[in-house]
mmCIF file of N, CA and C in Angstrom:
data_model
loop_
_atom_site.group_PDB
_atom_site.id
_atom_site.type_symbol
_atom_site.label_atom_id
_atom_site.label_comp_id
_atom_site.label_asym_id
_atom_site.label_seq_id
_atom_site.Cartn_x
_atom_site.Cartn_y
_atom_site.Cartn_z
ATOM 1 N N UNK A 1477 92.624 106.973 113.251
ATOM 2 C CA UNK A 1477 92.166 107.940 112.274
ATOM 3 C C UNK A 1477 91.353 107.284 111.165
ATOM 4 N N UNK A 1478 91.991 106.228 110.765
ATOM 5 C CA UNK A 1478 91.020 105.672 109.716
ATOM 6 C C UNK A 1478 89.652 104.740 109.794
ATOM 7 N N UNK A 1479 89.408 104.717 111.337
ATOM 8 C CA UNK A 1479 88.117 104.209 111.775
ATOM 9 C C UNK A 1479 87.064 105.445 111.721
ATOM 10 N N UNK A 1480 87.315 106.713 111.262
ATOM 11 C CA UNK A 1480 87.098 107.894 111.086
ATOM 12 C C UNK A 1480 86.243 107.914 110.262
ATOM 13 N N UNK A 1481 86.765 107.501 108.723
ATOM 14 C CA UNK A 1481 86.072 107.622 107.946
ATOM 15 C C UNK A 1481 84.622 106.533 107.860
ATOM 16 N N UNK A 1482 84.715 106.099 108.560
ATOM 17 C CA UNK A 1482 83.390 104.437 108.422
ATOM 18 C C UNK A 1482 83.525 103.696 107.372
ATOM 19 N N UNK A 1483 84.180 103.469 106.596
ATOM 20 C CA UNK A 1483 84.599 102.525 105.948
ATOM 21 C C UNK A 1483 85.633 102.005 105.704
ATOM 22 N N UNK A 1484 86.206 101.471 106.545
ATOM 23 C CA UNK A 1484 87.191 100.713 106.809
ATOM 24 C C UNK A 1484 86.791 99.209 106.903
ATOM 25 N N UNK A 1485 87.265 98.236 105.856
ATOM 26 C CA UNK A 1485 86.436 96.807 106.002
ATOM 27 C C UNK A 1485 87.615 95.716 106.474
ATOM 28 N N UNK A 1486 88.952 96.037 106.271
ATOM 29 C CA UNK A 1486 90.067 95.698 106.509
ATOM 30 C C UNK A 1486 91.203 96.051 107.070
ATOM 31 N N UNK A 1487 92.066 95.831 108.071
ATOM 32 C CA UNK A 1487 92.857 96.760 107.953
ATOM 33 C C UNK A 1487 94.516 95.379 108.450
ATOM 34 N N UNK A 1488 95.318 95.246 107.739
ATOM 35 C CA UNK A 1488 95.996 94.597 108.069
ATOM 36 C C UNK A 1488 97.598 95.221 107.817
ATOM 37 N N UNK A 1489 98.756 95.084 108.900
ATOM 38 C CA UNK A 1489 99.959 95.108 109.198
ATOM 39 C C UNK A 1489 100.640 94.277 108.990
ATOM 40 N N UNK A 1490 102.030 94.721 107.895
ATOM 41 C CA UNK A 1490 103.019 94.077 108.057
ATOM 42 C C UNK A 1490 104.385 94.659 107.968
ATOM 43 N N UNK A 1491 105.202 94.035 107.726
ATOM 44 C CA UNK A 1491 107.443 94.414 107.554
ATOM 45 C C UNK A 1491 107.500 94.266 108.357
ATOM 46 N N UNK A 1492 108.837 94.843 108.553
ATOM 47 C CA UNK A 1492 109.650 94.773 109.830
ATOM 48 C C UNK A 1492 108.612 94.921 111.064
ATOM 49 N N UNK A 1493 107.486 95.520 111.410
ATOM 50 C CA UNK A 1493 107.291 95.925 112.535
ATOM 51 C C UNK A 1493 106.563 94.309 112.816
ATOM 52 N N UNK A 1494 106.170 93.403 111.919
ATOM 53 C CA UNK A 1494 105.380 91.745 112.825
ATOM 54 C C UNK A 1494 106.554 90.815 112.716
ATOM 55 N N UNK A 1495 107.835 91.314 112.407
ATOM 56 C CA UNK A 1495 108.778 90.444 112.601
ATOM 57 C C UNK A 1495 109.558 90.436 113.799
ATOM 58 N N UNK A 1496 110.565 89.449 114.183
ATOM 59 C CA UNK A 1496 110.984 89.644 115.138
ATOM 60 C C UNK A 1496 112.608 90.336 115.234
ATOM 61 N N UNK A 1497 112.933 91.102 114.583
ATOM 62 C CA UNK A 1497 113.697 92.206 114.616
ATOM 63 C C UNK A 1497 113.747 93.038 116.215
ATOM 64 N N UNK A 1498 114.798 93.403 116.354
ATOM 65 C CA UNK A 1498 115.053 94.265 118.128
ATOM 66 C C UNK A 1498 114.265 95.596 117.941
ATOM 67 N N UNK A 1499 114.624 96.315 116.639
ATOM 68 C CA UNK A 1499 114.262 97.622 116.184
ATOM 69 C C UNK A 1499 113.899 97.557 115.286
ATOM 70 N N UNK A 1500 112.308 97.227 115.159
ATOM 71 C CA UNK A 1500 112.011 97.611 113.372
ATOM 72 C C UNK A 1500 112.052 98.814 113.359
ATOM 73 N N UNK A 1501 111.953 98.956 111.894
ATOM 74 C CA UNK A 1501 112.602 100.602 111.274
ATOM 75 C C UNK A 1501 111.415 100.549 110.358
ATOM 76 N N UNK A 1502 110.168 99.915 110.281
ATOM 77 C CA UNK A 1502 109.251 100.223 109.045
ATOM 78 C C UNK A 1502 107.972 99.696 109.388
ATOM 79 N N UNK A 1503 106.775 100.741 108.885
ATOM 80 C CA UNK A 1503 105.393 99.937 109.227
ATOM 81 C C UNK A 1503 104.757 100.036 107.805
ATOM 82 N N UNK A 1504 104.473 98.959 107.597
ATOM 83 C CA UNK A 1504 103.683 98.571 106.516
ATOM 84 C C UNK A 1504 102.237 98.363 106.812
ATOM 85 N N UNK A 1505 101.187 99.017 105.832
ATOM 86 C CA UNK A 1505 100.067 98.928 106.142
ATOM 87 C C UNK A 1505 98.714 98.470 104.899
ATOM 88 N N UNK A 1506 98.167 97.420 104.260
ATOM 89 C CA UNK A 1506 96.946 97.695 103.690
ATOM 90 C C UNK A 1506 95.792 97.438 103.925
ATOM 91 N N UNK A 1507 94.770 98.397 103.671
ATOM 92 C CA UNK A 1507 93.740 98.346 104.188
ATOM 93 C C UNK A 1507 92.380 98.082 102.613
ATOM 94 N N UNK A 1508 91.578 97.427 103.363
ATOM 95 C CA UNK A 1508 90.318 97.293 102.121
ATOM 96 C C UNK A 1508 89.261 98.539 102.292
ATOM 97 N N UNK A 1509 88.775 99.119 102.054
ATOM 98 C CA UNK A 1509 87.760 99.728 102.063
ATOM 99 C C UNK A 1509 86.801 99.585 101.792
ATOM 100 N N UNK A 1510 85.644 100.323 102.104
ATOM 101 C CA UNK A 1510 84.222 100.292 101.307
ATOM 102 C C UNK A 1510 83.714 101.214 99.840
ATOM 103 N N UNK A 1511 83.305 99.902 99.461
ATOM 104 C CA UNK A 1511 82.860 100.699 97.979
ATOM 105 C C UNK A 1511 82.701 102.032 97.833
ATOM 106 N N UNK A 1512 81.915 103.222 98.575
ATOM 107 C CA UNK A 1512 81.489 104.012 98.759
ATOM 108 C C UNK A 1512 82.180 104.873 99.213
ATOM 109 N N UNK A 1513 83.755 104.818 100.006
ATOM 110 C CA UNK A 1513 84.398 105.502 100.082
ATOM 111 C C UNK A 1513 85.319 105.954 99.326
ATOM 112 N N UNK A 1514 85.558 107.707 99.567
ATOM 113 C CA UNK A 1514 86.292 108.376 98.321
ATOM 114 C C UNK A 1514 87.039 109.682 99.351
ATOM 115 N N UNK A 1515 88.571 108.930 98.866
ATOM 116 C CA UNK A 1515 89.683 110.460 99.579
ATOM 117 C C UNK A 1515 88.901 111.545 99.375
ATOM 118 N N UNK A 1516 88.553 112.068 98.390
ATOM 119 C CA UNK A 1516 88.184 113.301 97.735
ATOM 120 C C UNK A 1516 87.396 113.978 99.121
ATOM 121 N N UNK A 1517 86.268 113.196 99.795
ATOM 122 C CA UNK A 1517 85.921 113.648 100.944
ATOM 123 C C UNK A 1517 86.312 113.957 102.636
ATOM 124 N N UNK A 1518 87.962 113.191 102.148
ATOM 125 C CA UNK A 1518 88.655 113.429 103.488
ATOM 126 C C UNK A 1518 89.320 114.996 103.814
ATOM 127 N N UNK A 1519 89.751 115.282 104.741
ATOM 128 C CA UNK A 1519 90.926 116.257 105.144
ATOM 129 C C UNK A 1519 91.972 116.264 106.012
ATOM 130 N N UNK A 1520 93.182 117.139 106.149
ATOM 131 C CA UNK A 1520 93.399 116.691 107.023
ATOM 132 C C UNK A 1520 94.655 115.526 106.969
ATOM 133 N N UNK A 1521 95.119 115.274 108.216
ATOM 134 C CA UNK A 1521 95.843 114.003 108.015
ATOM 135 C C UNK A 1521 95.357 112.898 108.018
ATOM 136 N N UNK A 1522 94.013 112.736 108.045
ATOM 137 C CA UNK A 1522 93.300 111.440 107.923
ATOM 138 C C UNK A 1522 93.710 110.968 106.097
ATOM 139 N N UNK A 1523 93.313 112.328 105.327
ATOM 140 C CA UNK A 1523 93.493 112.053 103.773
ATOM 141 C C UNK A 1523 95.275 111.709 103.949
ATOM 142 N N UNK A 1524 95.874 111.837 104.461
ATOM 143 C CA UNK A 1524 97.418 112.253 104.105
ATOM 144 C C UNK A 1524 97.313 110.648 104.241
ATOM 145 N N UNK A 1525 96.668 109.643 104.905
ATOM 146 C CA UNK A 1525 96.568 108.084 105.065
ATOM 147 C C UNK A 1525 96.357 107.536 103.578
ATOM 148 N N UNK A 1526 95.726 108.209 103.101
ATOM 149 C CA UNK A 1526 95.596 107.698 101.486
ATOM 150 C C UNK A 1526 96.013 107.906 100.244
ATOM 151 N N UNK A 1527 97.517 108.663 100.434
ATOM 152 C CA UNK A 1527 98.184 109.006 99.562
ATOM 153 C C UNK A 1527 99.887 108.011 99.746
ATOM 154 N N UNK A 1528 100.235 107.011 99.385
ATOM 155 C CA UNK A 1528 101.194 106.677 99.916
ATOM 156 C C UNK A 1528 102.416 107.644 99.620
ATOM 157 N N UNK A 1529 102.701 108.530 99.410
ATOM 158 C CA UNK A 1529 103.927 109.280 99.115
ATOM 159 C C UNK A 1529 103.894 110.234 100.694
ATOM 160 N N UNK A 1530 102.732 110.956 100.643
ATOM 161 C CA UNK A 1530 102.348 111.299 101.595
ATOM 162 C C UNK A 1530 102.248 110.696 102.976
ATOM 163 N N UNK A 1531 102.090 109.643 103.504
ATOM 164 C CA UNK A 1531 101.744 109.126 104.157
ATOM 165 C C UNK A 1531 103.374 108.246 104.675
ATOM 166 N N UNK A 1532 103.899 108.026 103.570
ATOM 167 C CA UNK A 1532 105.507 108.139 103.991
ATOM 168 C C UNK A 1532 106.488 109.126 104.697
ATOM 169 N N UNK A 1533 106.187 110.382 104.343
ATOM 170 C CA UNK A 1533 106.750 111.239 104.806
ATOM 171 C C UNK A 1533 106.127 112.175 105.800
ATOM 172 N N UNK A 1534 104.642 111.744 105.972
ATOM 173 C CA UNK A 1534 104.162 112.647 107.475
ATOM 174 C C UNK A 1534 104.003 111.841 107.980
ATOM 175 N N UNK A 1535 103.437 110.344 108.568
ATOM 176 C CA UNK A 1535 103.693 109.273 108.978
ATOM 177 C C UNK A 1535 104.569 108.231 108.942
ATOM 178 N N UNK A 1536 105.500 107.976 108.158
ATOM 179 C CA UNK A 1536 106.623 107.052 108.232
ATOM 180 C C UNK A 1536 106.144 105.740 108.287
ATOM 181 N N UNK A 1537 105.225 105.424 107.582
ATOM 182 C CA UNK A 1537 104.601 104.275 106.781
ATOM 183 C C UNK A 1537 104.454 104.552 105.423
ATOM 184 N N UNK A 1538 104.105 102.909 104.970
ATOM 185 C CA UNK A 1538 103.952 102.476 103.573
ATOM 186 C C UNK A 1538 102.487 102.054 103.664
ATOM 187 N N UNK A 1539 101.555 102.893 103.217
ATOM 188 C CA UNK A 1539 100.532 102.987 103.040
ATOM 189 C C UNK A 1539 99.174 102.477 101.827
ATOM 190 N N UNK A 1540 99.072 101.418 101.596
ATOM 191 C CA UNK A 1540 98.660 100.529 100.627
ATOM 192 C C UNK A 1540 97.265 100.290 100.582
ATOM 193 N N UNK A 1541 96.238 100.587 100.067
ATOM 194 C CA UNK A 1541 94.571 100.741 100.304
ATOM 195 C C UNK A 1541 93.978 100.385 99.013
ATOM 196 N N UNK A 1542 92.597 99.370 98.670
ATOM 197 C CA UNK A 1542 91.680 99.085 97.595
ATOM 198 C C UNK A 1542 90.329 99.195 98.240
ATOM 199 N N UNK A 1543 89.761 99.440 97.417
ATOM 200 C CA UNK A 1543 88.037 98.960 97.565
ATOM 201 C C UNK A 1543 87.734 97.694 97.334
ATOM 202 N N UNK A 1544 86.598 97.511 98.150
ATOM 203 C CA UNK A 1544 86.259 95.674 98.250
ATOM 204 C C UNK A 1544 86.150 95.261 96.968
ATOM 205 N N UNK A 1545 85.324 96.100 96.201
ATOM 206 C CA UNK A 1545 85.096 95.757 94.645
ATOM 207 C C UNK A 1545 86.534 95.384 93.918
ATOM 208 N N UNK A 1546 87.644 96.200 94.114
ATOM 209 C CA UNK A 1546 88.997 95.840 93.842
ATOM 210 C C UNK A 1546 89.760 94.484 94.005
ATOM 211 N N UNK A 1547 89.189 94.047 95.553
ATOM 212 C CA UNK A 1547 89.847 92.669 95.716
ATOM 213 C C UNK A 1547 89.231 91.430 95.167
ATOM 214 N N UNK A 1548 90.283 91.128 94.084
ATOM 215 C CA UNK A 1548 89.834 90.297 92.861
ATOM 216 C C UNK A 1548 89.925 88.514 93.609
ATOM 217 N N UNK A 1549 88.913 87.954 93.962
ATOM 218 C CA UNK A 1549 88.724 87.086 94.462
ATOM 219 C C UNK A 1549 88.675 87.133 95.917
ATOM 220 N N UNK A 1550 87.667 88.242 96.230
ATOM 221 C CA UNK A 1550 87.475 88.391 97.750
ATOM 222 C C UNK A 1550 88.390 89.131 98.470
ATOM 223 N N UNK A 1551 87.743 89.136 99.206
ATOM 224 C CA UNK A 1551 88.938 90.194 100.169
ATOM 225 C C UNK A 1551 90.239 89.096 100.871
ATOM 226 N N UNK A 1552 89.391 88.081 101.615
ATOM 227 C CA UNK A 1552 90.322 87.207 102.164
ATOM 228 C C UNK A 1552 91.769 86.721 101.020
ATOM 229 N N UNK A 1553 91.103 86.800 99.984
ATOM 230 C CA UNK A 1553 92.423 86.618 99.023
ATOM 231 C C UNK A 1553 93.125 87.432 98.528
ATOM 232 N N UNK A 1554 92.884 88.993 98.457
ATOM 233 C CA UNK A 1554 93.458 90.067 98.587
ATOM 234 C C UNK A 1554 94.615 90.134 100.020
ATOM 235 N N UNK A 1555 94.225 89.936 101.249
ATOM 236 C CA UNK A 1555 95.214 89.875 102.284
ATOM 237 C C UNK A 1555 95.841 88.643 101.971
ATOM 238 N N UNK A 1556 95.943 87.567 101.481
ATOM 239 C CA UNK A 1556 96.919 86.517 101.336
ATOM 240 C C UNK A 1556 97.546 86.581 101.008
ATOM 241 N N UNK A 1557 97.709 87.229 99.606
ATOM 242 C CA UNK A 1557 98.520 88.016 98.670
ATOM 243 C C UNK A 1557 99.446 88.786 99.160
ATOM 244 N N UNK A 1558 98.882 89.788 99.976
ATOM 245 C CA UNK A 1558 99.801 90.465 100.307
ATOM 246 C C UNK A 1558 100.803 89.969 101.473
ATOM 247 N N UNK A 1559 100.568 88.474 101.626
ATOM 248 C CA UNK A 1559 101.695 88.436 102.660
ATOM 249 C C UNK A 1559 102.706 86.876 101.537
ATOM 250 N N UNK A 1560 102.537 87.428 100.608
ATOM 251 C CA UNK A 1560 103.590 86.636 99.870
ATOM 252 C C UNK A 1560 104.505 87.547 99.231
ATOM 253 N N UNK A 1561 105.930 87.649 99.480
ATOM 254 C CA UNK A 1561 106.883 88.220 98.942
ATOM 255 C C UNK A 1561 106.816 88.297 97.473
ATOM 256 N N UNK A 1562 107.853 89.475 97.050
ATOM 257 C CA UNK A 1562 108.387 89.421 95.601
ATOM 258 C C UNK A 1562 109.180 87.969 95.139
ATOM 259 N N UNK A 1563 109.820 87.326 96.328
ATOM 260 C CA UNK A 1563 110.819 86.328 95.953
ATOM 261 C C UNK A 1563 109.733 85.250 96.244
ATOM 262 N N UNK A 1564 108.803 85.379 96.738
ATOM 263 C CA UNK A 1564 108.206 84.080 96.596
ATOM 264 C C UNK A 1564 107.544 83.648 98.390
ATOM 265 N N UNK A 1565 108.481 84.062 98.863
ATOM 266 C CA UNK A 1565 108.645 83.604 100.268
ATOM 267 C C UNK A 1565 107.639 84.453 101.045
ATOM 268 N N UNK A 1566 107.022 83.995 102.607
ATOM 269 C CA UNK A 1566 106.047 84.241 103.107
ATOM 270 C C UNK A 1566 106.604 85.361 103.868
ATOM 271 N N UNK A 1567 105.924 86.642 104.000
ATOM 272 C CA UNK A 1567 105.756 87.520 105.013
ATOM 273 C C UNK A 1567 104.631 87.590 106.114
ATOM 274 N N UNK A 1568 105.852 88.144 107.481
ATOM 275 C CA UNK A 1568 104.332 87.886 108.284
ATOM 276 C C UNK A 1568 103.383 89.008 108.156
ATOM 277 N N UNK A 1569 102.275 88.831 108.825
ATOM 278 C CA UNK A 1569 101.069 90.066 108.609
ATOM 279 C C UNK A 1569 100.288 89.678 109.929
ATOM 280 N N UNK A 1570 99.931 90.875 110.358
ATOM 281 C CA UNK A 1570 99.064 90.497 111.341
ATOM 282 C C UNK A 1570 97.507 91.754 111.117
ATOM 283 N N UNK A 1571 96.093 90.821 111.228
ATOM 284 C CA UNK A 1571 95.217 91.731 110.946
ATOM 285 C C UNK A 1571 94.926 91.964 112.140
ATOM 286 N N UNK A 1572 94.142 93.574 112.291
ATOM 287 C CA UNK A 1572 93.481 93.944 113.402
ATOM 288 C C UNK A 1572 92.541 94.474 112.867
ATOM 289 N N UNK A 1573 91.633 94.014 114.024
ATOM 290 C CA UNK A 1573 89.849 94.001 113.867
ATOM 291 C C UNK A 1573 89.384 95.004 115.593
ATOM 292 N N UNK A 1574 88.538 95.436 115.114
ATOM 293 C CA UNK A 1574 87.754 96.077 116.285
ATOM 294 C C UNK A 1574 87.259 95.203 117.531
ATOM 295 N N UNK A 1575 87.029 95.289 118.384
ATOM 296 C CA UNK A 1575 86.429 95.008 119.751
ATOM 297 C C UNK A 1575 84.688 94.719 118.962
ATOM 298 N N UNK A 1576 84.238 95.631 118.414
ATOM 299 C CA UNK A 1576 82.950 95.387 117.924
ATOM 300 C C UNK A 1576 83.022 93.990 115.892
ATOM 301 N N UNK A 1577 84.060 93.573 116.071
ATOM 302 C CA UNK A 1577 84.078 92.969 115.055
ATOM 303 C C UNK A 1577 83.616 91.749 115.251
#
């Protein structure tokens, strides 16, 4: 759904679901976007992707999204970030990229 909108510049996974747990119970998701994109023009459950409250409770993810302009020292350092815990300690993450990437 969110290759939908065309601006999607990032999109990376993590929690329980890149760990090695029997049953994860949680998908964690943030994605970068393009400057130029704005919910305001979505509908639909594609928008319900960019509301994390929303996106918890009709999808059953944690739904986490910036614009490139947002990621303060690049994007690549925006996803690094996010795979360092509150306590300090490393979480895994795994990014996925398109076939055309």
């Amino acid at each position: 759904m969110v290759l939908e909108t065309r601006h999607l510049a990032r999109f990376v996974v993590f929690g329980s679901f890149v760990t090695d747990k029997r049953e994860p119970n949680d998908v964690d998701v943030f994605m970068i976007m393009g400057d130029d994109f704005e919910v305001g023009q979505l509908s639909g459950e594609v928008r319900l992707l960019f509301d994390h409250a929303s996106a918890q409770d009709h999808f059953g993810c944690s739904v986490f999204w910036i614009h490139r302009l947002a990621a303060l020292g690049g994007e690549q350092a925006a996803i690094e970030d996010w795979q360092i815990k509150r306590d300090g300690n490393e979480r895994g993450i795994v990014e996925i990229t398109s076939e055309a990437s």
